[in-house]
Amino acid sequence: MDAVFEVNRRYRDKGSWRDEDDQFLRWIRGPLSAGIKNTGGIRDLSFEDSSETAALILVSNDDGVSQHADPWKDALDVSGGHIEYWGDAKAGVAYDESVQNQKIAQAFERAARGNRSAVPPVLMFRKPEPGVVQFCGLCVPVRFEVGTYYDDDGTQIPNYRFHFAILNVPKVPVSWLHERALHRSDAAAPSEWTEWVSSGTITRWPLGDRVTDTRGYRRRIDREERVVSGQFRDDALARFEHQCVVTGIEESSVLDVAHVLARSDHPDLVEDDENVLVMNALHHRAFDADLFTLDDERRLQVNPQFDPGHPFLQETIIARADEAVSLPPEVTIAPEYLAERNQSLAWV
């Protein structure tokens, strides 16, 4: 079978592996004697020779898809490479006694102990509408915690919240899942998965930025920084003519104020006109991750290790290395700020 699950693509979920038009349950089952369940958020694929988990398939329903109200709101930040997924808990089923929760928690505990070869791959899907699933990516565990909500009767119900990183893998071959389940083989595994298993290094979607210490990953997700005022953002967008300096994208709703010198290191320069550029959110994140920069002639300089899976990043950054970006006439970037930024980058 040559089937693949591709990030952000949608697939038909007919609810039965016997349906020839099904691209979810049928594909995952393939040549196996058993596949995954057709309901539930946490669905495990077992090894053929045991009940141990060969792969975890997680499904998150969009609002209104399920006939039952779901108090747990997952955060599927695919463009940011991060998933926050609530486990299975309800009144009468303790979160730490849920069999499905235990399967995910066990994967996190094994990863924390360094026993990554015993961690099953996690494939994340969202369900935007009945009969359809959308692939969000191949994930690895980062950390988990316990959160709570109160039901209509005021009963406090705790639950696991699992944090995953999405690996920089645009397409996952379904045959890999079959080989794992049948022969416990990772020969068809994506190289990013193999690297994580062997070293713990996360190469994250969609930028390919590498995280070798998940404590640093957590800081990047959670750290507090001085915020840019709405007025400063509006003024900056106006000066840059409401365009991303790298791509020319003109959608104000997706444009950010990017800082040459980081806000966390230079809070005094947060609203300095000569310390900011306007970029779309994706390129802003790549810039902040030091995957590209601008030299003193405003030419794109690219980190040699930057190998994004996203074709848009390939076209707009990799293919344009050494190309100068244009700035509106009234915009000035302080050369000393660019110099300080670039001196801190070992690859420049």
GROMACS .gro file of C-alpha atoms in nm:
model
  348
    1MET     CA    1   0.000   0.000   0.000
    2ASP     CA    2   0.138   0.340  -0.104
    3ALA     CA    3  -0.107   0.542   0.106
    4VAL     CA    4   0.030   0.833   0.309
    5PHE     CA    5  -0.115   1.074   0.560
    6GLU     CA    6  -0.009   1.427   0.464
    7VAL     CA    7  -0.017   1.718   0.707
    8ASN     CA    8  -0.327   1.938   0.665
    9ARG     CA    9  -0.489   1.706   0.409
   10ARG     CA   10  -0.838   1.569   0.467
   11TYR     CA   11  -0.941   1.203   0.441
   12ARG     CA   12  -1.273   1.021   0.420
   13ASP     CA   13  -1.377   0.851   0.744
   14LYS     CA   14  -1.670   0.623   0.660
   15GLY     CA   15  -1.673   0.464   1.005
   16SER     CA   16  -1.591   0.114   0.875
   17TRP     CA   17  -1.271  -0.045   0.750
   18ARG     CA   18  -1.485  -0.260   0.520
   19ASP     CA   19  -1.598   0.045   0.320
   20GLU     CA   20  -1.377   0.071   0.009
   21ASP     CA   21  -1.405   0.451   0.013
   22ASP     CA   22  -1.271   0.479   0.368
   23GLN     CA   23  -0.928   0.648   0.384
   24PHE     CA   24  -0.885   0.633   0.760
   25LEU     CA   25  -0.988   0.309   0.932
   26ARG     CA   26  -0.939   0.102   0.615
   27TRP     CA   27  -0.594   0.244   0.542
   28ILE     CA   28  -0.475   0.193   0.898
   29ARG     CA   29  -0.600  -0.163   0.912
   30GLY     CA   30  -0.453  -0.262   0.572
   31PRO     CA   31  -0.310  -0.615   0.594
   32LEU     CA   32  -0.350  -0.638   0.972
   33SER     CA   33  -0.590  -0.874   1.148
   34ALA     CA   34  -0.727  -0.581   1.350
   35GLY     CA   35  -0.717  -0.204   1.315
   36ILE     CA   36  -0.837   0.077   1.540
   37LYS     CA   37  -1.180   0.147   1.686
   38ASN     CA   38  -1.421   0.362   1.487
   39THR     CA   39  -1.511   0.588   1.780
   40GLY     CA   40  -1.335   0.769   2.062
   41GLY     CA   41  -1.055   1.019   2.078
   42ILE     CA   42  -0.776   0.781   2.183
   43ARG     CA   43  -0.745   0.482   1.951
   44ASP     CA   44  -0.455   0.242   1.979
   45LEU     CA   45  -0.320   0.011   1.711
   46SER     CA   46  -0.181  -0.307   1.868
   47PHE     CA   47   0.109  -0.527   1.766
   48GLU     CA   48  -0.005  -0.844   1.591
   49ASP     CA   49   0.167  -1.067   1.847
   50SER     CA   50   0.059  -0.885   2.165
   51SER     CA   51  -0.181  -0.630   2.310
   52GLU     CA   52   0.100  -0.373   2.343
   53THR     CA   53   0.054  -0.047   2.153
   54ALA     CA   54   0.226  -0.020   1.813
   55ALA     CA   55   0.087   0.328   1.738
   56LEU     CA   56  -0.151   0.578   1.895
   57ILE     CA   57  -0.411   0.752   1.680
   58LEU     CA   58  -0.562   1.060   1.847
   59VAL     CA   59  -0.874   1.232   1.715
   60SER     CA   60  -0.994   1.576   1.826
   61ASN     CA   61  -1.347   1.684   1.733
   62ASP     CA   62  -1.414   2.040   1.626
   63ASP     CA   63  -1.701   2.210   1.809
   64GLY     CA   64  -2.038   2.073   1.704
   65VAL     CA   65  -1.907   1.754   1.541
   66SER     CA   66  -1.993   1.522   1.830
   67GLN     CA   67  -2.349   1.482   1.956
   68HIS     CA   68  -2.208   1.500   2.309
   69ALA     CA   69  -2.072   1.825   2.451
   70ASP     CA   70  -1.699   1.802   2.517
   71PRO     CA   71  -1.568   2.021   2.802
   72TRP     CA   72  -1.207   1.950   2.707
   73LYS     CA   73  -1.083   2.193   2.443
   74ASP     CA   74  -0.774   2.065   2.264
   75ALA     CA   75  -0.528   2.316   2.116
   76LEU     CA   76  -0.403   2.197   1.777
   77ASP     CA   77  -0.142   2.455   1.680
   78VAL     CA   78  -0.022   2.282   1.364
   79SER     CA   79   0.153   2.589   1.221
   80GLY     CA   80   0.334   2.627   1.554
   81GLY     CA   81   0.432   2.259   1.573
   82HIS     CA   82   0.258   2.208   1.909
   83ILE     CA   83  -0.042   2.004   2.027
   84GLU     CA   84  -0.220   2.021   2.363
   85TYR     CA   85  -0.451   1.721   2.392
   86TRP     CA   86  -0.684   1.644   2.680
   87GLY     CA   87  -0.715   1.282   2.786
   88ASP     CA   88  -1.022   1.070   2.853
   89ALA     CA   89  -1.192   1.157   3.182
   90LYS     CA   90  -1.550   1.201   3.293
   91ALA     CA   91  -1.758   1.176   3.607
   92GLY     CA   92  -1.731   0.816   3.726
   93VAL     CA   93  -1.407   0.747   3.536
   94ALA     CA   94  -1.098   0.879   3.714
   95TYR     CA   95  -0.840   1.025   3.476
   96ASP     CA   96  -0.563   0.801   3.613
   97GLU     CA   97  -0.780   0.489   3.590
   98SER     CA   98  -0.885   0.540   3.229
   99VAL     CA   99  -0.725   0.263   3.023
  100GLN     CA  100  -0.681   0.493   2.724
  101ASN     CA  101  -0.524   0.768   2.935
  102GLN     CA  102  -0.284   0.513   3.081
  103LYS     CA  103  -0.163   0.421   2.733
  104ILE     CA  104  -0.070   0.783   2.655
  105ALA     CA  105   0.074   0.847   3.002
  106GLN     CA  106   0.290   0.537   2.969
  107ALA     CA  107   0.436   0.674   2.644
  108PHE     CA  108   0.524   1.001   2.820
  109GLU     CA  109   0.680   0.820   3.115
  110ARG     CA  110   0.893   0.605   2.885
  111ALA     CA  111   1.008   0.913   2.694
  112ALA     CA  112   1.097   1.089   3.021
  113ARG     CA  113   1.308   0.790   3.128
  114GLY     CA  114   1.492   0.792   2.795
  115ASN     CA  115   1.329   0.467   2.682
  116ARG     CA  116   1.217   0.624   2.355
  117SER     CA  117   1.242   0.302   2.153
  118ALA     CA  118   0.941   0.177   2.354
  119VAL     CA  119   0.734   0.487   2.273
  120PRO     CA  120   0.471   0.435   2.001
  121PRO     CA  121   0.439   0.696   1.726
  122VAL     CA  122   0.144   0.929   1.778
  123LEU     CA  123  -0.061   1.039   1.476
  124MET     CA  124  -0.286   1.338   1.546
  125PHE     CA  125  -0.608   1.400   1.352
  126ARG     CA  126  -0.882   1.657   1.387
  127LYS     CA  127  -1.241   1.596   1.285
  128PRO     CA  128  -1.369   1.917   1.122
  129GLU     CA  129  -1.702   1.760   1.023
  130PRO     CA  130  -1.872   1.419   1.031
  131GLY     CA  131  -1.718   1.172   0.787
  132VAL     CA  132  -1.389   1.361   0.753
  133VAL     CA  133  -1.056   1.364   0.937
  134GLN     CA  134  -0.765   1.601   0.879
  135PHE     CA  135  -0.410   1.493   0.954
  136CYS     CA  136  -0.224   1.724   1.195
  137GLY     CA  137   0.109   1.543   1.206
  138LEU     CA  138   0.338   1.282   1.357
  139CYS     CA  139   0.392   1.370   1.722
  140VAL     CA  140   0.629   1.293   2.009
  141PRO     CA  141   0.571   1.346   2.383
  142VAL     CA  142   0.703   1.658   2.553
  143ARG     CA  143   0.530   1.683   2.892
  144PHE     CA  144   0.195   1.630   3.061
  145GLU     CA  145   0.007   1.781   3.351
  146VAL     CA  146  -0.326   1.754   3.530
  147GLY     CA  147  -0.600   2.014   3.478
  148THR     CA  148  -0.961   2.030   3.592
  149TYR     CA  149  -1.307   2.146   3.492
  150TYR     CA  150  -1.638   2.166   3.677
  151ASP     CA  151  -1.943   1.989   3.538
  152ASP     CA  152  -2.300   2.124   3.558
  153ASP     CA  153  -2.338   1.988   3.911
  154GLY     CA  154  -2.025   2.163   4.031
  155THR     CA  155  -1.827   1.840   4.049
  156GLN     CA  156  -1.454   1.893   3.995
  157ILE     CA  157  -1.318   1.652   3.732
  158PRO     CA  158  -0.941   1.630   3.681
  159ASN     CA  159  -0.784   1.513   3.357
  160TYR     CA  160  -0.448   1.479   3.188
  161ARG     CA  161  -0.339   1.746   2.943
  162PHE     CA  162  -0.073   1.604   2.712
  163HIS     CA  163   0.173   1.831   2.528
  164PHE     CA  164   0.318   1.698   2.202
  165ALA     CA  165   0.564   1.837   1.949
  166ILE     CA  166   0.486   1.778   1.582
  167LEU     CA  167   0.784   1.639   1.393
  168ASN     CA  168   0.891   1.799   1.065
  169VAL     CA  169   0.743   1.514   0.861
  170PRO     CA  170   0.510   1.628   0.579
  171LYS     CA  171   0.394   1.275   0.491
  172VAL     CA  172   0.369   0.960   0.701
  173PRO     CA  173   0.358   0.631   0.507
  174VAL     CA  174   0.081   0.407   0.634
  175SER     CA  175   0.300   0.106   0.551
  176TRP     CA  176   0.526   0.207   0.841
  177LEU     CA  177   0.239   0.147   1.084
  178HIS     CA  178   0.178  -0.193   0.926
  179GLU     CA  179   0.547  -0.289   0.947
  180ARG     CA  180   0.556  -0.187   1.313
  181ALA     CA  181   0.244  -0.385   1.397
  182LEU     CA  182   0.345  -0.693   1.197
  183HIS     CA  183   0.721  -0.711   1.248
  184ARG     CA  184   0.808  -0.444   1.508
  185SER     CA  185   1.012  -0.281   1.233
  186ASP     CA  186   1.090   0.090   1.195
  187ALA     CA  187   1.270   0.046   0.863
  188ALA     CA  188   1.007   0.262   0.692
  189ALA     CA  189   1.003   0.525   0.967
  190PRO     CA  190   1.069   0.890   0.878
  191SER     CA  191   1.426   0.997   0.962
  192GLU     CA  192   1.295   1.260   1.206
  193TRP     CA  193   1.129   0.985   1.410
  194THR     CA  194   1.442   0.770   1.404
  195GLU     CA  195   1.654   1.065   1.519
  196TRP     CA  196   1.418   1.139   1.807
  197VAL     CA  197   1.424   0.775   1.917
  198SER     CA  198   1.805   0.758   1.907
  199SER     CA  199   1.895   1.101   2.049
  200GLY     CA  200   1.582   1.272   2.179
  201THR     CA  201   1.626   1.558   1.931
  202ILE     CA  202   1.298   1.704   1.809
  203THR     CA  203   1.300   1.842   1.454
  204ARG     CA  204   0.979   2.039   1.463
  205TRP     CA  205   0.715   2.111   1.200
  206PRO     CA  206   0.704   2.321   0.989
  207LEU     CA  207   1.036   2.505   1.023
  208GLY     CA  208   1.264   2.212   1.096
  209ASP     CA  209   1.396   2.392   1.406
  210ARG     CA  210   1.578   2.148   1.630
  211VAL     CA  211   1.501   2.113   2.000
  212THR     CA  212   1.757   1.912   2.195
  213ASP     CA  213   1.635   2.009   2.542
  214THR     CA  214   1.260   1.997   2.605
  215ARG     CA  215   1.304   2.232   2.899
  216GLY     CA  216   1.406   2.492   2.641
  217TYR     CA  217   1.108   2.389   2.428
  218ARG     CA  218   0.880   2.458   2.723
  219ARG     CA  219   1.034   2.799   2.781
  220ARG     CA  220   0.972   2.889   2.418
  221ILE     CA  221   0.607   2.795   2.452
  222ASP     CA  222   0.540   2.949   2.795
  223ARG     CA  223   0.782   3.233   2.858
  224GLU     CA  224   0.649   3.577   2.931
  225GLU     CA  225   0.775   3.873   2.734
  226ARG     CA  226   0.693   4.239   2.727
  227VAL     CA  227   0.403   4.288   2.490
  228VAL     CA  228   0.380   4.528   2.200
  229SER     CA  229   0.097   4.779   2.237
  230GLY     CA  230  -0.186   4.774   1.985
  231GLN     CA  231  -0.104   5.128   1.879
  232PHE     CA  232   0.262   5.045   1.812
  233ARG     CA  233   0.160   4.740   1.607
  234ASP     CA  234  -0.085   4.947   1.402
  235ASP     CA  235   0.177   5.215   1.341
  236ALA     CA  236   0.439   4.956   1.242
  237LEU     CA  237   0.205   4.785   0.996
  238ALA     CA  238   0.123   5.123   0.843
  239ARG     CA  239   0.493   5.211   0.802
  240PHE     CA  240   0.554   4.874   0.633
  241GLU     CA  241   0.248   4.932   0.411
  242HIS     CA  242   0.075   4.629   0.565
  243GLN     CA  243   0.311   4.387   0.392
  244CYS     CA  244   0.541   4.107   0.509
  245VAL     CA  245   0.895   4.212   0.415
  246VAL     CA  246   0.985   3.857   0.308
  247THR     CA  247   0.678   3.738   0.120
  248GLY     CA  248   0.475   4.049   0.041
  249ILE     CA  249   0.167   3.898   0.211
  250GLU     CA  250  -0.079   4.181   0.275
  251GLU     CA  251  -0.329   4.016   0.512
  252SER     CA  252  -0.308   4.234   0.825
  253SER     CA  253  -0.470   3.963   1.039
  254VAL     CA  254  -0.170   3.730   0.986
  255LEU     CA  255   0.104   3.994   1.012
  256ASP     CA  256   0.327   4.027   1.319
  257VAL     CA  257   0.579   4.275   1.448
  258ALA     CA  258   0.913   4.088   1.450
  259HIS     CA  259   1.207   4.214   1.654
  260VAL     CA  260   1.566   4.223   1.530
  261LEU     CA  261   1.688   4.209   1.890
  262ALA     CA  262   1.464   3.985   2.100
  263ARG     CA  263   1.209   4.136   2.335
  264SER     CA  264   1.319   3.907   2.618
  265ASP     CA  265   1.680   4.028   2.594
  266HIS     CA  266   1.610   4.393   2.512
  267PRO     CA  267   1.284   4.504   2.677
  268ASP     CA  268   1.393   4.867   2.628
  269LEU     CA  269   1.382   4.820   2.248
  270VAL     CA  270   1.040   4.656   2.227
  271GLU     CA  271   0.881   4.966   2.073
  272ASP     CA  272   1.187   5.105   1.898
  273ASP     CA  273   1.089   5.171   1.535
  274GLU     CA  274   1.438   5.075   1.415
  275ASN     CA  275   1.427   4.734   1.587
  276VAL     CA  276   1.121   4.594   1.411
  277LEU     CA  277   1.020   4.429   1.085
  278VAL     CA  278   0.676   4.319   0.971
  279MET     CA  279   0.640   3.951   0.881
  280ASN     CA  280   0.365   3.695   0.855
  281ALA     CA  281   0.336   3.466   1.158
  282LEU     CA  282   0.519   3.169   1.001
  283HIS     CA  283   0.823   3.370   0.888
  284HIS     CA  284   0.824   3.560   1.216
  285ARG     CA  285   0.860   3.231   1.399
  286ALA     CA  286   1.144   3.122   1.169
  287PHE     CA  287   1.319   3.456   1.225
  288ASP     CA  288   1.283   3.428   1.603
  289ALA     CA  289   1.419   3.072   1.588
  290ASP     CA  290   1.734   3.210   1.416
  291LEU     CA  291   1.668   3.006   1.103
  292PHE     CA  292   1.729   3.308   0.883
  293THR     CA  293   1.842   3.666   0.926
  294LEU     CA  294   1.923   3.977   0.723
  295ASP     CA  295   2.278   4.100   0.666
  296ASP     CA  296   2.385   4.465   0.662
  297GLU     CA  297   2.258   4.495   0.304
  298ARG     CA  298   1.924   4.339   0.402
  299ARG     CA  299   1.998   4.017   0.212
  300LEU     CA  300   1.847   3.691   0.334
  301GLN     CA  301   2.103   3.474   0.511
  302VAL     CA  302   1.984   3.120   0.586
  303ASN     CA  303   2.091   2.883   0.863
  304PRO     CA  304   2.263   2.588   0.684
  305GLN     CA  305   2.071   2.344   0.906
  306PHE     CA  306   1.734   2.490   0.808
  307ASP     CA  307   1.554   2.227   0.599
  308PRO     CA  308   1.182   2.303   0.624
  309GLY     CA  309   0.921   2.051   0.523
  310HIS     CA  310   0.680   2.326   0.424
  311PRO     CA  311   0.713   2.406   0.049
  312PHE     CA  312   0.617   2.772   0.108
  313LEU     CA  313   0.922   2.812   0.334
  314GLN     CA  314   1.141   2.641   0.075
  315GLU     CA  315   1.022   2.886  -0.192
  316THR     CA  316   1.032   3.205   0.015
  317ILE     CA  317   1.348   3.151   0.222
  318ILE     CA  318   1.574   2.869   0.099
  319ALA     CA  319   1.537   2.952  -0.272
  320ARG     CA  320   1.589   3.323  -0.203
  321ALA     CA  321   1.914   3.303  -0.003
  322ASP     CA  322   2.132   3.613  -0.061
  323GLU     CA  323   1.839   3.800  -0.214
  324ALA     CA  324   1.774   4.146  -0.066
  325VAL     CA  325   1.435   4.231   0.081
  326SER     CA  326   1.275   4.567   0.003
  327LEU     CA  327   1.170   4.810   0.271
  328PRO     CA  328   0.942   5.112   0.228
  329PRO     CA  329   1.139   5.439   0.190
  330GLU     CA  330   1.048   5.569   0.536
  331VAL     CA  331   1.156   5.250   0.716
  332THR     CA  332   1.501   5.227   0.875
  333ILE     CA  333   1.651   4.929   1.055
  334ALA     CA  334   1.936   5.024   1.286
  335PRO     CA  335   2.254   4.865   1.143
  336GLU     CA  336   2.394   4.821   1.495
  337TYR     CA  337   2.089   4.611   1.590
  338LEU     CA  338   2.136   4.385   1.288
  339ALA     CA  339   2.508   4.360   1.363
  340GLU     CA  340   2.444   4.261   1.726
  341ARG     CA  341   2.186   4.002   1.622
  342ASN     CA  342   2.411   3.848   1.360
  343GLN     CA  343   2.717   3.842   1.585
  344SER     CA  344   2.520   3.617   1.820
  345LEU     CA  345   2.452   3.363   1.543
  346ALA     CA  346   2.727   3.104   1.513
  347TRP     CA  347   2.635   3.018   1.155
  348VAL     CA  348   2.656   3.371   1.009
   0.00000   0.00000   0.00000
